[in-house]
PDB file of C-alpha atoms in Angstrom:
ATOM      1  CA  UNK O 221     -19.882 175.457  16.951  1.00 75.00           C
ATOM      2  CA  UNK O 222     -19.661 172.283  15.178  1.00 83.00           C
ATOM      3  CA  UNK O 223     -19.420 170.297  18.814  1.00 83.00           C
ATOM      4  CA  UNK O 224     -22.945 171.707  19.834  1.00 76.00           C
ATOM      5  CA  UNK O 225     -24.683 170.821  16.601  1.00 83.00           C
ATOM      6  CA  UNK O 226     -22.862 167.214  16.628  1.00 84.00           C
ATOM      7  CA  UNK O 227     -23.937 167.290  20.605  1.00 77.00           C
ATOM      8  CA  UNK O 228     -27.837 168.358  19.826  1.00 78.00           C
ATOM      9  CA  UNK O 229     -28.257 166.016  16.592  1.00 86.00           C
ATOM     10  CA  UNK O 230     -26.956 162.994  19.002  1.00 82.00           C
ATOM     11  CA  UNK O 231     -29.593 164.337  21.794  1.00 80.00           C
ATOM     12  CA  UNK O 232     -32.169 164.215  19.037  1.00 85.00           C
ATOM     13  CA  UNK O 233     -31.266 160.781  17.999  1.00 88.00           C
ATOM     14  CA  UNK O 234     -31.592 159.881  21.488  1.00 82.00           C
ATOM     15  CA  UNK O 235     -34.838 161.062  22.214  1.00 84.00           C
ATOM     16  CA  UNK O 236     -37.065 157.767  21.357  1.00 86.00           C
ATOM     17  CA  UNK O 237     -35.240 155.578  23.560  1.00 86.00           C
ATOM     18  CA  UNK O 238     -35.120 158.323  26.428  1.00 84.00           C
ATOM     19  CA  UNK O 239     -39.263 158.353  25.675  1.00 86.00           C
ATOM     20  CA  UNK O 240     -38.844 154.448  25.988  1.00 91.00           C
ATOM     21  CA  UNK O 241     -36.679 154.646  29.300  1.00 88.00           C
ATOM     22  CA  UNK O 242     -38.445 157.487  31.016  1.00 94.00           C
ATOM     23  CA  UNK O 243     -39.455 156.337  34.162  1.00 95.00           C
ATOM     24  CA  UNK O 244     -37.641 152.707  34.359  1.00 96.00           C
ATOM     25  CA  UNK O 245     -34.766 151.695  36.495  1.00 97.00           C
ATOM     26  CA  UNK O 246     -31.931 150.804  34.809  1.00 97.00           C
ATOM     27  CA  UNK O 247     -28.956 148.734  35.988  1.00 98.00           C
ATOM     28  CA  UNK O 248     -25.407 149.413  35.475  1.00 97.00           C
ATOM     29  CA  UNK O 249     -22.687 147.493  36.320  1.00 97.00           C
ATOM     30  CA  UNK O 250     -19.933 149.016  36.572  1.00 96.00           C
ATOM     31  CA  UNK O 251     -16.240 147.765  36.420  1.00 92.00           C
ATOM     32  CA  UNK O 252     -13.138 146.465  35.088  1.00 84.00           C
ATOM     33  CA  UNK O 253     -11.079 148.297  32.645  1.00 79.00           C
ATOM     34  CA  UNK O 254     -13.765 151.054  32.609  1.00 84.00           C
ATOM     35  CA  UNK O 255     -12.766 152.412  36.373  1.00 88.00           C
ATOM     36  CA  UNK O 256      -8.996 152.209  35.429  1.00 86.00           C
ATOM     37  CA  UNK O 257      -8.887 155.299  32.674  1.00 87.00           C
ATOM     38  CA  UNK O 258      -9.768 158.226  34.115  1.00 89.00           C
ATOM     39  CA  UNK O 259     -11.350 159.707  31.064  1.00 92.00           C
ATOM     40  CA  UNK O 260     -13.793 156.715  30.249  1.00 93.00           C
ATOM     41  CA  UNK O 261     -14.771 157.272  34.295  1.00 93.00           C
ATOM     42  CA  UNK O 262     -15.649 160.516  33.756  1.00 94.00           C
ATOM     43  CA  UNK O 263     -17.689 159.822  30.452  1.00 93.00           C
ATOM     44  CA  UNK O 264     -19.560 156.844  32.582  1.00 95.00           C
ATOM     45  CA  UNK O 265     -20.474 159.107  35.062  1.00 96.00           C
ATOM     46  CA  UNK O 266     -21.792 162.444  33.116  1.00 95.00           C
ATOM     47  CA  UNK O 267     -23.699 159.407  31.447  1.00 94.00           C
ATOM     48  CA  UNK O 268     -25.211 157.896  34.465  1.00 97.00           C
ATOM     49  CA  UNK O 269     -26.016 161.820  35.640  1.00 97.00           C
ATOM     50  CA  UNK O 270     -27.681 162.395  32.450  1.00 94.00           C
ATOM     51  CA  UNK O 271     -29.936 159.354  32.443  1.00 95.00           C
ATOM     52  CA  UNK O 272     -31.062 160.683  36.047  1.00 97.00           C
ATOM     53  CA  UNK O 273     -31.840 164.316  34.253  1.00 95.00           C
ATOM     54  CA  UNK O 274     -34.066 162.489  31.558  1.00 94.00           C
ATOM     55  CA  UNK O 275     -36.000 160.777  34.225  1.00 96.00           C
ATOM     56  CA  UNK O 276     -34.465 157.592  33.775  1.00 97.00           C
ATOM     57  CA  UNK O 277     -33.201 156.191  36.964  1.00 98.00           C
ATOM     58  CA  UNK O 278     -30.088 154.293  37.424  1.00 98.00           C
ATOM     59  CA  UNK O 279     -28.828 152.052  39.645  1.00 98.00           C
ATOM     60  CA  UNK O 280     -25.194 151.472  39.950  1.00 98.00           C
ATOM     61  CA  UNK O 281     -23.320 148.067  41.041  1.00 98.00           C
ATOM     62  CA  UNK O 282     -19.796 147.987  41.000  1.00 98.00           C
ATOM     63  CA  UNK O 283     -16.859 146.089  40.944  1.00 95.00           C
ATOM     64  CA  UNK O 284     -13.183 146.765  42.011  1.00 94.00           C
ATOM     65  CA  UNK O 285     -10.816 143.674  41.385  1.00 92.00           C
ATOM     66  CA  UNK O 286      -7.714 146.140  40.419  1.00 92.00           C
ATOM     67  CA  UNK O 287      -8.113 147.905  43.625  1.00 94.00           C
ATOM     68  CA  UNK O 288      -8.528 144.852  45.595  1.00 96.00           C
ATOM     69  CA  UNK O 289      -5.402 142.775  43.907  1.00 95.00           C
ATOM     70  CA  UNK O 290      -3.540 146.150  44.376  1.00 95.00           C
ATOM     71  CA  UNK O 291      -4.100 146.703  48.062  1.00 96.00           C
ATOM     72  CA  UNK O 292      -3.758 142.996  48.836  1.00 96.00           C
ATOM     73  CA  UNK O 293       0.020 143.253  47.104  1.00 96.00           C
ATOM     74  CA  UNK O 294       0.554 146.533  49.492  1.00 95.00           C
ATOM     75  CA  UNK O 295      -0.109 144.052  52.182  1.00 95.00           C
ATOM     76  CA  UNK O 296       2.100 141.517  50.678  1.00 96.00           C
ATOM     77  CA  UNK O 297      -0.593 138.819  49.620  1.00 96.00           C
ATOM     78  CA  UNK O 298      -0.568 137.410  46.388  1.00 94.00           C
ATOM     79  CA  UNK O 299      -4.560 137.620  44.556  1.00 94.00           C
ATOM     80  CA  UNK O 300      -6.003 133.979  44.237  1.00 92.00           C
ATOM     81  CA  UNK O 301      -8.211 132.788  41.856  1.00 92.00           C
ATOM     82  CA  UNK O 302      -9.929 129.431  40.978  1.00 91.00           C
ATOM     83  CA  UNK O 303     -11.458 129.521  37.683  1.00 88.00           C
ATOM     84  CA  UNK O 304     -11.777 133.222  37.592  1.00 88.00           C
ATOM     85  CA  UNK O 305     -13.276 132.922  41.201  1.00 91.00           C
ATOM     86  CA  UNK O 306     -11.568 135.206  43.838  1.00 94.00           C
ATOM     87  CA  UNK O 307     -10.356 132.795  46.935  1.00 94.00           C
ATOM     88  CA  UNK O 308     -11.291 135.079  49.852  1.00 95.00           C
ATOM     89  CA  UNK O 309      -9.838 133.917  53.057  1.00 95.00           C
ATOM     90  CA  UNK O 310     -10.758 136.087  56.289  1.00 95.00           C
ATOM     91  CA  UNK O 311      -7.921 138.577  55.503  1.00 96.00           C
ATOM     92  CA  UNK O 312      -9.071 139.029  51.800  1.00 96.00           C
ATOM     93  CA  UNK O 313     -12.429 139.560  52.974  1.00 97.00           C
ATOM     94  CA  UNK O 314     -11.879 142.395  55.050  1.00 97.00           C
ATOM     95  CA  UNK O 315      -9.365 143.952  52.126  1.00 97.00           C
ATOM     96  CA  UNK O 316     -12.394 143.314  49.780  1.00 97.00           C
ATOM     97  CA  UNK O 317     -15.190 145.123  52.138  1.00 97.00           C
ATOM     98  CA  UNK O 318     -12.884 147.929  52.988  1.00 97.00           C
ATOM     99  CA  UNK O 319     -11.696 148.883  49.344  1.00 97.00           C
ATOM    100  CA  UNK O 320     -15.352 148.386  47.731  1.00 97.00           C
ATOM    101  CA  UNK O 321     -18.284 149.559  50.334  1.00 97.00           C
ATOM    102  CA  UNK O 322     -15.371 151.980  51.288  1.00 96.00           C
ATOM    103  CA  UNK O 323     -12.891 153.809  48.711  1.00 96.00           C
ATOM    104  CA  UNK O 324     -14.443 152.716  45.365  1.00 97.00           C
ATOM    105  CA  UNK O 325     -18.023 153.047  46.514  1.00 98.00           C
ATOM    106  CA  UNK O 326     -17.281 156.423  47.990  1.00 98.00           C
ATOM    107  CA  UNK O 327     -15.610 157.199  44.808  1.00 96.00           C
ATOM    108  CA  UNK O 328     -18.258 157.306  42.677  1.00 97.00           C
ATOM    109  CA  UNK O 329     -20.738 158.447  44.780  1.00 98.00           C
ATOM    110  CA  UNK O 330     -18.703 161.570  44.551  1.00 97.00           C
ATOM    111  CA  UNK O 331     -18.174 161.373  40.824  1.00 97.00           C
ATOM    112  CA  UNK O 332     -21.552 161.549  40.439  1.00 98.00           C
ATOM    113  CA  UNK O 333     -22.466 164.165  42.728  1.00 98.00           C
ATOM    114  CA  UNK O 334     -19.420 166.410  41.053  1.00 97.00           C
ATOM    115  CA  UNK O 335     -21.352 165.815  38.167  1.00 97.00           C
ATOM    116  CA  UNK O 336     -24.437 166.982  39.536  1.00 97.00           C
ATOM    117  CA  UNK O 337     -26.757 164.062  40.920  1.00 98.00           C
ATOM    118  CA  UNK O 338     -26.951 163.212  44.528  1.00 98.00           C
ATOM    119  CA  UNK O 339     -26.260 159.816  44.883  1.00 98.00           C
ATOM    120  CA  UNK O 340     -26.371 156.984  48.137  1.00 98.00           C
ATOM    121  CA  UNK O 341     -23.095 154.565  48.396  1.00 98.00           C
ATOM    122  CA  UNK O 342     -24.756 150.852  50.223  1.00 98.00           C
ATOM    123  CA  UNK O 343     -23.424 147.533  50.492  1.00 98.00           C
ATOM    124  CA  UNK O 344     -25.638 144.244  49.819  1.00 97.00           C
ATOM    125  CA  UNK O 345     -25.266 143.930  53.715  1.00 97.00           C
ATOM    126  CA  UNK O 346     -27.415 147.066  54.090  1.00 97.00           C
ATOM    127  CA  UNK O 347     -31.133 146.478  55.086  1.00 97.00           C
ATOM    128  CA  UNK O 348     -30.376 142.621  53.343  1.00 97.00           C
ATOM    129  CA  UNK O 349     -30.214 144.268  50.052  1.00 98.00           C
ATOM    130  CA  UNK O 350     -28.393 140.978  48.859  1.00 98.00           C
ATOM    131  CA  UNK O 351     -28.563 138.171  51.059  1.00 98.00           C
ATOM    132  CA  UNK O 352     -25.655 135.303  50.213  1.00 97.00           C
ATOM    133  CA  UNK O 353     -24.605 131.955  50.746  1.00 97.00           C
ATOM    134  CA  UNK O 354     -21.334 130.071  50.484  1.00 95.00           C
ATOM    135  CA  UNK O 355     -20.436 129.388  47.184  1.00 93.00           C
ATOM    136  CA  UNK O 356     -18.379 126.063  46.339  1.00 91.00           C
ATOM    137  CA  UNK O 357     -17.882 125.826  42.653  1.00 89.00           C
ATOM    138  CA  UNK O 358     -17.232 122.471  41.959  1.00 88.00           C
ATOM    139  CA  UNK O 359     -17.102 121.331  45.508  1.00 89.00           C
ATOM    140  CA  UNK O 360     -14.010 123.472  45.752  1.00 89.00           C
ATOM    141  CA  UNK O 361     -13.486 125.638  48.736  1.00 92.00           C
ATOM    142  CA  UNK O 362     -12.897 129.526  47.814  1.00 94.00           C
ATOM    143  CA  UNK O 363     -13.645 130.788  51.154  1.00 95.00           C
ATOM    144  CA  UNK O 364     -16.136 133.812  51.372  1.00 97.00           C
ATOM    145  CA  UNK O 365     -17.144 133.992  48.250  1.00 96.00           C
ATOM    146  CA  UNK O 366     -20.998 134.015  47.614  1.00 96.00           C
ATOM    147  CA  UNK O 367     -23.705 133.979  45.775  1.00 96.00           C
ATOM    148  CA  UNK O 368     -27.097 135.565  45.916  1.00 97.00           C
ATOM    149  CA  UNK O 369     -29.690 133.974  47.186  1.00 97.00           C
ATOM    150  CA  UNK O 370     -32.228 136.537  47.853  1.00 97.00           C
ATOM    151  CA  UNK O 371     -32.613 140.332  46.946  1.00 98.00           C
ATOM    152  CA  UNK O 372     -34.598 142.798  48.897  1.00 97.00           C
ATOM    153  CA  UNK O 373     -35.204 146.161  47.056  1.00 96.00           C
ATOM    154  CA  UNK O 374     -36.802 148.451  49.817  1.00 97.00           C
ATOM    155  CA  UNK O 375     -33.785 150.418  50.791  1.00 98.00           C
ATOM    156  CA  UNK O 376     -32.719 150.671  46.683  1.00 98.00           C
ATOM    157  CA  UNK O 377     -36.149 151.883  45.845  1.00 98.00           C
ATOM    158  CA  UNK O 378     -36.633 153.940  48.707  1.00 98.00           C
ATOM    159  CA  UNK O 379     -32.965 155.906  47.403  1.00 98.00           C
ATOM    160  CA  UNK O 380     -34.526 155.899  44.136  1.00 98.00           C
ATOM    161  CA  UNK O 381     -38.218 157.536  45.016  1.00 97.00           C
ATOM    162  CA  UNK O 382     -35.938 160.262  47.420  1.00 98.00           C
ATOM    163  CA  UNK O 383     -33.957 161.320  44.241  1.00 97.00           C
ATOM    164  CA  UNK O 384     -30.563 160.313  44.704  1.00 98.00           C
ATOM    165  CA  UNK O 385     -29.149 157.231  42.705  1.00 98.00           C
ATOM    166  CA  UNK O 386     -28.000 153.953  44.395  1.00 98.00           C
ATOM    167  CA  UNK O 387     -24.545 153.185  44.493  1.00 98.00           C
ATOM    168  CA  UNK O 388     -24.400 149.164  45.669  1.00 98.00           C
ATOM    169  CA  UNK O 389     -21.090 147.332  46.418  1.00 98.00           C
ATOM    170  CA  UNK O 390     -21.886 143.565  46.045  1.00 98.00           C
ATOM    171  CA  UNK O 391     -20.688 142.726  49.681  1.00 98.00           C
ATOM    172  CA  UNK O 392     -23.394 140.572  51.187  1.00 97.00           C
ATOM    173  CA  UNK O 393     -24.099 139.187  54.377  1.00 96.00           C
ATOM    174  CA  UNK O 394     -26.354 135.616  55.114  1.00 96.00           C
ATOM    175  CA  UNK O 395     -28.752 135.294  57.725  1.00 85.00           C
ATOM    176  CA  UNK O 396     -26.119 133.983  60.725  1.00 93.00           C
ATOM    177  CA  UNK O 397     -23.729 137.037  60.207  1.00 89.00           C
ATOM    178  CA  UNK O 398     -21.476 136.141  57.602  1.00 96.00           C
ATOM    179  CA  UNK O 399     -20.290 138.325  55.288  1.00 97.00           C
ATOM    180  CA  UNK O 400     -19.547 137.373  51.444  1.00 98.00           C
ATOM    181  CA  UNK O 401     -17.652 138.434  48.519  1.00 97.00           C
ATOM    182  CA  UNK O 402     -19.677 138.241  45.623  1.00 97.00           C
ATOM    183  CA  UNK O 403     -19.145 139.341  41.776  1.00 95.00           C
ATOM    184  CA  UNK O 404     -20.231 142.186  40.892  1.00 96.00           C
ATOM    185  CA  UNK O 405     -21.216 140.568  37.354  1.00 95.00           C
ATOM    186  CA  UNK O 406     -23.847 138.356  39.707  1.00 96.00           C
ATOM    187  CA  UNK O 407     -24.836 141.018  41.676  1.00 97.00           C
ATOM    188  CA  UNK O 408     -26.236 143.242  38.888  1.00 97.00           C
ATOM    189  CA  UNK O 409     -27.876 140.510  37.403  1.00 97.00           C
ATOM    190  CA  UNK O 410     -29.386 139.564  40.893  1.00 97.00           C
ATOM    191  CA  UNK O 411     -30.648 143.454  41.394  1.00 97.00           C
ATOM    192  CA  UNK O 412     -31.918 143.569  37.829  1.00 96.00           C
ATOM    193  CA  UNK O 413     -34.533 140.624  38.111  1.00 95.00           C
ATOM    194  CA  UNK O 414     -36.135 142.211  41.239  1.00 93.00           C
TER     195      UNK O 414
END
């Protein structure tokens, strides 16, 4: 009995800044050491469902380095960074789409709708959602790697006013075809300001 009270007295607490929220899109970036415990994943995403319920809607961008560095060992490729900068050759590229607008992104779209949302998984590439260019830090070549230069909310909006919460992996395309890694850090940020 004690859980509920604790449960309803935090709800109550809760209720200015739900007043506050109602009605805003929020982003949330999700990643790192929060997709690795299982527990903390399920917290995040009764959260996320939640803020949906209160009329609060969320937008999710996500990261995946673990999974990435772990399926690019399975293939026998060591992970390479240059000042915390993911090298992405053509090879790395295709591990990076495939594990995050595929298996992570997928992922928790399902958490969420276990949890009782409905949710969308995209990639930046989709409708131009996050258009990218090369990025050379330093003059220094790290492959396809981006960095956003444009962001077109349509398609994210458009999930949003149907009900269902966007799920965005921060792969990203420019206008000739190419397709770019970029962090998810960057990519919230970029989706936030528009």
């Amino acid at each position: 009995m004690r859980e509920y009270i604790e449960k309803v007295r935090n709800l109550i607490e809760a209720l200015p800044y739900i007043n506050n929220l109602r009605g805003k899109i929020i982003v949330v970036k999700y990643g790192g050491s929060a997709m690795t415990d299982e527990i903390v994943k399920q917290t995040i995403m009764q959260d996320i469902v939640l803020m949906q319920y209160v009329g609060i809607h969320p937008v999710i961008v996500h990261g995946g380095g673990p999974d990435i560095n772990k399926m690019l060992k399975l293939i026998g490729k060591e992970p390479e960074f240059v000042d915390g900068i993911r090298v992405t050759d053509k090879e790395t590229m295709e591990i990076v789409e495939m594990v995050l607008a595929g298996k992570i992104n997928k992922d928790i779209v399902n958490s969420i709708q276990i949890n009782g949302a409905k949710a969308v998984g995209i990639c930046g590439k989709d409708a131009k959602t996050l258009v990218a260019k090369k990025l050379t830090p330093d003059g220094v070549d790290v492959g396809m790697t981006g960095e956003i230069t444009e962001v077109n909310i349509e398609l994210v909006n458009g999930i949003i006013q149907n009900g269902f919460i966007p799920v965005i992996a921060p792969i990203s395309s420019d206008g000739l075809g190419n397709t770019y890694n970029v962090n998810a850090d960057y990519a919230a940020v970029a989706i936030a300001g528009a």
